[in-house]
Coordinates of C-alpha atoms and ligand atoms in Angstrom, one line a residue:
X51 CA -59.7 44.5 30.7
X52 CA -62.6 42.2 29.9
X53 CA -61.0 39.0 28.7
X54 CA -61.0 35.9 31.0
X55 CA -57.7 35.1 32.5
X56 CA -56.3 31.6 32.3
X57 CA -53.0 29.8 32.6
X58 CA -51.6 26.3 32.1
X59 CA -48.1 24.8 32.7
X60 CA -46.2 21.6 32.1
X61 CA -43.2 20.0 33.6
X62 CA -42.5 17.4 30.8
X63 CA -44.2 14.4 29.3
X64 CA -43.2 10.8 28.9
X65 CA -43.1 7.5 30.8
X66 CA -43.8 8.2 34.5
X67 CA -44.0 5.0 36.6
X68 CA -46.6 5.0 39.4
X69 CA -44.8 2.0 41.0
X70 CA -41.5 4.0 41.4
X71 CA -43.1 7.2 42.5
X72 CA -42.6 7.7 46.3
X73 CA -45.2 9.7 48.2
X74 CA -42.7 12.3 49.1
X75 CA -41.4 12.8 45.6
X76 CA -45.0 13.0 44.3
X77 CA -45.9 15.6 47.0
X78 CA -42.8 17.7 46.1
X79 CA -43.6 17.7 42.4
X80 CA -47.3 18.5 42.8
X81 CA -46.3 21.3 45.2
X82 CA -43.8 22.8 42.7
X83 CA -46.4 22.6 39.9
X84 CA -49.0 24.4 42.0
X85 CA -46.6 27.1 43.1
X86 CA -45.7 27.7 39.5
X87 CA -49.2 28.0 38.2
X88 CA -50.2 30.2 41.1
X89 CA -47.2 32.5 40.5
X90 CA -48.3 33.1 37.0
X91 CA -52.0 33.5 37.9
X92 CA -51.2 36.1 40.6
X93 CA -49.7 38.3 37.9
X94 CA -52.7 37.7 35.6
X95 CA -55.1 38.5 38.4
X96 CA -53.3 41.8 39.0
X97 CA -53.8 42.8 35.4
X98 CA -50.3 41.7 34.3
X99 CA -49.2 40.7 30.9
X100 CA -49.6 37.2 29.6
X101 CA -45.9 36.8 28.8
X102 CA -44.8 38.0 32.2
X103 CA -47.2 35.5 33.7
X104 CA -45.8 32.6 31.6
X105 CA -42.3 33.6 32.5
X106 CA -43.0 33.8 36.2
X107 CA -44.5 30.3 36.1
X108 CA -41.6 28.8 34.2
X109 CA -39.1 30.5 36.5
X110 CA -40.5 28.7 39.5
X111 CA -40.0 25.3 37.6
X112 CA -36.5 26.3 36.4
X113 CA -35.6 27.0 40.1
X114 CA -36.8 23.5 41.2
X115 CA -34.5 20.6 41.0
X116 CA -37.4 18.3 40.0
X117 CA -37.6 19.4 36.4
X118 CA -35.2 19.4 33.4
X119 CA -34.7 23.1 33.1
X120 CA -32.5 25.6 35.0
X121 CA -31.4 23.8 38.2
X122 CA -31.8 20.1 37.7
X123 CA -31.1 20.3 33.9
X124 CA -29.8 17.1 32.3
X125 CA -26.1 16.7 31.4
X126 CA -24.5 16.7 28.0
X127 CA -22.0 14.1 26.9
X128 CA -19.2 16.3 28.2
X129 CA -21.0 16.8 31.5
X130 CA -22.1 20.3 31.1
X131 CA -25.6 21.8 31.5
X132 CA -26.6 23.5 28.2
X133 CA -30.1 25.1 28.2
X134 CA -32.5 26.2 25.6
X135 CA -35.6 28.5 26.1
X136 CA -38.0 30.5 24.0
X137 CA -40.9 32.9 24.5
X138 CA -43.6 34.3 22.3
X139 CA -46.1 37.1 22.8
X140 CA -49.3 36.8 20.7
X141 CA -50.1 40.5 20.1
X142 CA -47.5 41.1 17.4
X143 CA -46.0 37.7 17.3
X144 CA -42.9 39.0 19.0
X145 CA -40.5 36.3 20.0
X146 CA -37.2 35.6 21.7
X147 CA -35.0 32.5 22.3
X148 CA -31.7 31.3 23.5
X149 CA -29.9 27.9 22.9
X150 CA -27.0 26.2 24.5
X151 CA -26.5 28.6 27.4
X152 CA -24.5 27.4 30.3
X153 CA -24.3 30.1 32.9
X154 CA -27.7 31.8 33.0
X155 CA -29.9 30.9 36.1
X156 CA -33.2 31.6 34.4
X157 CA -32.9 31.1 30.6
X158 CA -36.6 31.9 30.1
X159 CA -35.9 35.5 31.3
X160 CA -33.0 35.7 28.9
X161 CA -35.3 34.6 26.1
X162 CA -37.7 37.5 27.1
X163 CA -34.8 39.9 27.1
X164 CA -33.8 38.8 23.6
X165 CA -37.3 39.5 22.5
X166 CA -37.5 42.9 24.2
X167 CA -34.0 44.3 24.0
X168 CA -32.4 42.9 20.9
X169 CA -33.1 43.1 17.2
X170 CA -33.0 39.3 16.9
X171 CA -35.1 36.3 17.8
X172 CA -32.6 33.5 18.6
X173 CA -29.1 33.9 20.1
X174 CA -26.9 30.9 20.9
X175 CA -24.1 29.8 23.3
X176 CA -21.4 32.4 24.1
X177 CA -23.0 35.1 22.1
X178 CA -26.2 34.7 24.0
X179 CA -24.3 34.8 27.3
X180 CA -22.4 38.0 26.2
X181 CA -25.8 39.6 25.5
X182 CA -27.0 38.5 28.9
X183 CA -24.0 39.9 30.8
X184 CA -24.3 43.2 28.9
X185 CA -27.8 43.4 30.0
X186 CA -27.1 42.8 33.7
X187 CA -27.5 39.1 34.1
X188 CA -25.3 37.4 36.7
X189 CA -22.8 34.6 35.8
X190 CA -24.1 31.4 37.3
X191 CA -21.5 28.6 37.9
X192 CA -22.3 25.2 36.4
X193 CA -22.2 23.7 39.9
X194 CA -25.5 25.5 40.7
X195 CA -27.3 23.4 38.0
X196 CA -25.9 20.0 38.9
X197 CA -27.9 17.3 40.7
X198 CA -26.8 13.8 41.6
X199 CA -29.8 12.4 39.8
X200 CA -28.8 13.8 36.5
X201 CA -25.2 12.6 36.9
X202 CA -26.5 9.1 37.5
X203 CA -28.7 9.3 34.5
X204 CA -25.8 10.5 32.3
X205 CA -23.6 7.6 33.4
X206 CA -26.3 5.1 32.7
X207 CA -26.9 6.6 29.3
X208 CA -23.3 6.6 28.4
X209 CA -22.9 2.9 29.3
X210 CA -25.7 2.2 26.8
X211 CA -24.5 4.7 24.2
X212 CA -28.0 6.1 24.1
X213 CA -29.9 9.4 24.4
X214 CA -32.8 8.0 26.2
X215 CA -32.9 5.5 29.1
X216 CA -34.3 2.0 28.6
X217 CA -34.1 1.2 32.3
X218 CA -35.3 3.6 34.8
X219 CA -34.1 4.3 38.4
X220 CA -36.3 7.2 38.9
X221 CA -40.1 7.3 38.3
X222 CA -39.7 9.6 35.4
X223 CA -36.3 8.6 33.9
X224 CA -38.0 8.2 30.5
X225 CA -39.7 11.5 30.6
X226 CA -38.7 14.6 28.8
X227 CA -38.5 17.1 31.6
X228 CA -38.9 20.4 29.7
X229 CA -41.1 23.0 31.4
X230 CA -43.5 25.4 29.8
X231 CA -46.4 27.8 30.3
X232 CA -49.2 29.3 28.3
X233 CA -51.3 32.3 29.5
X234 CA -54.2 34.5 28.6
X235 CA -54.3 37.9 30.2
X236 CA -57.2 40.3 30.9
X237 CA -56.3 42.3 27.8
X238 CA -56.8 39.3 25.6
X239 CA -53.1 38.6 25.0
X240 CA -51.9 35.1 24.6
X241 CA -48.3 34.1 25.4
X242 CA -46.1 31.0 25.6
X243 CA -42.8 30.2 27.2
X244 CA -40.7 27.0 27.2
X245 CA -37.4 26.1 28.9
X246 CA -35.2 23.0 29.0
X247 CA -31.9 21.3 29.6
X248 CA -32.6 19.3 26.4
X249 CA -31.8 15.6 26.4
X250 CA -29.3 13.6 28.5
X251 CA -26.0 12.8 26.7
X252 CA -26.6 15.3 23.9
X253 CA -23.5 16.1 21.8
X254 CA -22.2 18.5 19.2
X255 CA -24.3 21.5 20.3
X256 CA -27.5 19.7 19.8
X257 CA -30.5 22.1 20.1
X258 CA -34.1 20.8 20.5
X259 CA -37.6 22.2 19.8
X260 CA -37.7 24.2 23.0
X261 CA -35.6 26.9 21.5
X262 CA -37.5 27.1 18.3
X263 CA -40.5 29.3 17.7
X264 CA -43.1 27.2 15.8
X265 CA -41.8 23.9 17.0
X266 CA -41.7 24.2 20.8
X267 CA -43.4 27.5 21.4
X268 CA -46.0 29.5 19.6
X269 CA -48.6 32.2 20.5
X270 CA -50.9 34.3 18.4
X271 CA -53.7 36.5 19.8
X272 CA -57.1 35.4 18.9
X273 CA -55.9 31.9 18.1
X274 CA -53.8 29.9 20.6
X275 CA -50.7 29.7 22.8
X276 CA -48.7 26.4 22.8
X277 CA -45.7 24.9 24.7
X278 CA -44.5 21.4 23.8
X279 CA -42.5 18.7 25.5
X280 CA -41.0 15.5 24.0
X281 CA -38.2 14.3 21.8
X282 CA -37.3 17.5 20.1
X283 CA -36.1 15.9 16.8
X284 CA -39.8 14.9 16.1
X285 CA -41.4 18.1 17.3
X286 CA -39.0 20.1 15.0
X287 CA -39.8 18.0 12.0
X288 CA -43.6 18.4 12.5
X289 CA -43.4 22.1 13.7
X290 CA -45.9 21.0 16.3
X291 CA -46.7 24.2 18.1
X292 CA -47.5 26.2 14.9
X293 CA -49.4 23.2 13.5
X294 CA -51.9 23.5 16.3
X295 CA -52.4 27.2 15.5
X296 CA -52.7 26.5 11.7
X297 CA -55.3 23.8 12.3
X298 CA -57.4 26.2 14.4
X299 CA -57.0 29.1 12.0
X300 CA -57.5 27.3 8.7
X301 CA -59.5 24.2 9.6
X302 CA -61.5 25.9 12.4
X303 CA -60.6 23.0 14.7
X304 CA -61.1 23.5 18.5
X305 CA -58.0 23.7 20.7
X306 CA -58.7 20.2 21.7
X307 CA -59.2 18.8 18.2
X308 CA -56.1 20.6 16.9
X309 CA -53.8 19.5 19.7
X310 CA -54.9 15.9 19.6
X311 CA -54.8 15.8 15.9
X312 CA -51.0 16.4 15.8
X313 CA -50.1 14.6 19.1
X314 CA -52.1 11.5 18.6
X315 CA -51.9 11.5 14.8
X316 CA -48.9 12.5 12.6
X317 CA -46.4 13.1 15.5
X318 CA -47.2 9.7 17.0
X319 CA -47.1 7.9 13.6
X320 CA -43.6 9.3 13.1
X321 CA -42.5 7.9 16.5
X322 CA -42.6 11.1 18.4
X323 CA -43.5 10.7 22.1
X324 CA -44.6 13.6 24.2
X325 CA -47.3 16.2 24.7
X326 CA -48.2 19.9 24.8
X327 CA -50.3 22.4 26.6
X328 CA -52.5 24.8 24.6
X329 CA -54.8 27.7 25.6
X330 CA -57.3 29.3 23.2
X331 CA -58.4 32.9 23.1
X332 CA -61.5 32.2 25.3
X333 CA -59.3 30.7 28.0
X334 CA -60.0 27.1 27.2
X335 CA -57.1 24.9 28.3
X336 CA -56.2 21.6 26.7
X337 CA -53.5 19.1 27.7
X338 CA -52.6 16.6 24.9
X339 CA -50.2 13.7 25.3
X340 CA -49.4 10.4 23.7
X341 CA -47.3 9.2 26.7
X342 CA -48.3 7.7 30.0
X343 CA -48.0 11.1 31.8
X344 CA -47.2 14.7 31.8
X345 CA -46.6 16.9 34.8
X346 CA -49.1 19.6 34.4
X347 CA -51.3 22.2 36.1
X348 CA -53.8 24.9 35.2
X349 CA -56.0 27.6 36.6
X350 CA -58.8 28.1 34.2
X351 CA -61.1 31.1 33.4
X352 CA -63.4 30.0 36.3
X353 CA -60.5 30.0 38.8
X354 CA -60.6 26.2 39.0
X355 CA -57.1 24.8 40.0
X356 CA -56.0 21.4 38.5
X357 CA -52.7 19.7 39.2
X358 CA -52.1 16.2 37.5
X359 CA -49.4 13.8 36.6
X360 CA -50.8 10.7 34.7
X361 CA -52.6 10.5 31.4
X362 CA -55.4 8.5 32.9
X363 CA -56.2 11.2 35.6
Ligands
LIG602 N1 -38.2 18.9 23.9 C1 -37.0 18.9 24.6 C2 -35.9 18.7 23.7 O1 -35.9 17.9 22.8 C3 -36.9 17.8 25.6 C4 -38.1 17.8 26.6 O2 -39.2 18.0 26.2 O3 -37.8 17.5 27.8 O4 -34.8 19.3 23.9

């Protein structure tokens, strides 16, 4: 029990417009971010495991309607909520993930159950839900996840035949609202968790990076824990989360160098917008983004609390 404890979270990166952000919405988002990071930190301070802390933080964001995960998830073309989540524990690189689940209140918990209680890493759709119900999860109606805001976004997107809005009605319409957390516990374990509703107007069972170990989520003790957010098609192609770990391991880059190399370099060059949170084995947190903002918060090894929205903060 002698490692520093540290935790960082995100609520999605992208275009977040100051001029459209009301004081009340901003206060609500900042308050949710702070509650989430504190929920995870409380577990760490009590000697809890890094993965349990990351899951606890993500769960708070899944339960908030302000983020694209759990309640408040975006809608598919057929007007369903279909969620993806993944978790990784850095001690033995254990991992669990689910994709396309429709009736699970907290997909991040199900991802952890897949890791801990199945012989597999990734379960999808009805199969993932059958596993969930066998393991005591409640069936949650789709109505629980719906918000008026997401319905409006879907209609606007359908009119344009697009997957991303070009006009925004909300300050963060052009933001990828995935949520994630990375944590370092007192035993030196690193862990990462990511959860999302994916992208508005998605079709054909589309799955993004948030369900994929190595793309959206990665953790390895002694190296780094990473959770990403952005257009998944790019993050999958550049296996962004594991790229950060590989740069740190092989090139001996710092967490900041490794994160910025991929986010500001090859990912951006490809056209991939977004960001990530990363935490190294010493508790050093780094937020990387090539977009105008990323909802984010951290409590670092000194206990300093930081909650921010814009890239220039
Ligand atoms: N990465 C997520 C996806 O492509 C979207 C997001 O970050 O909000 O499914």
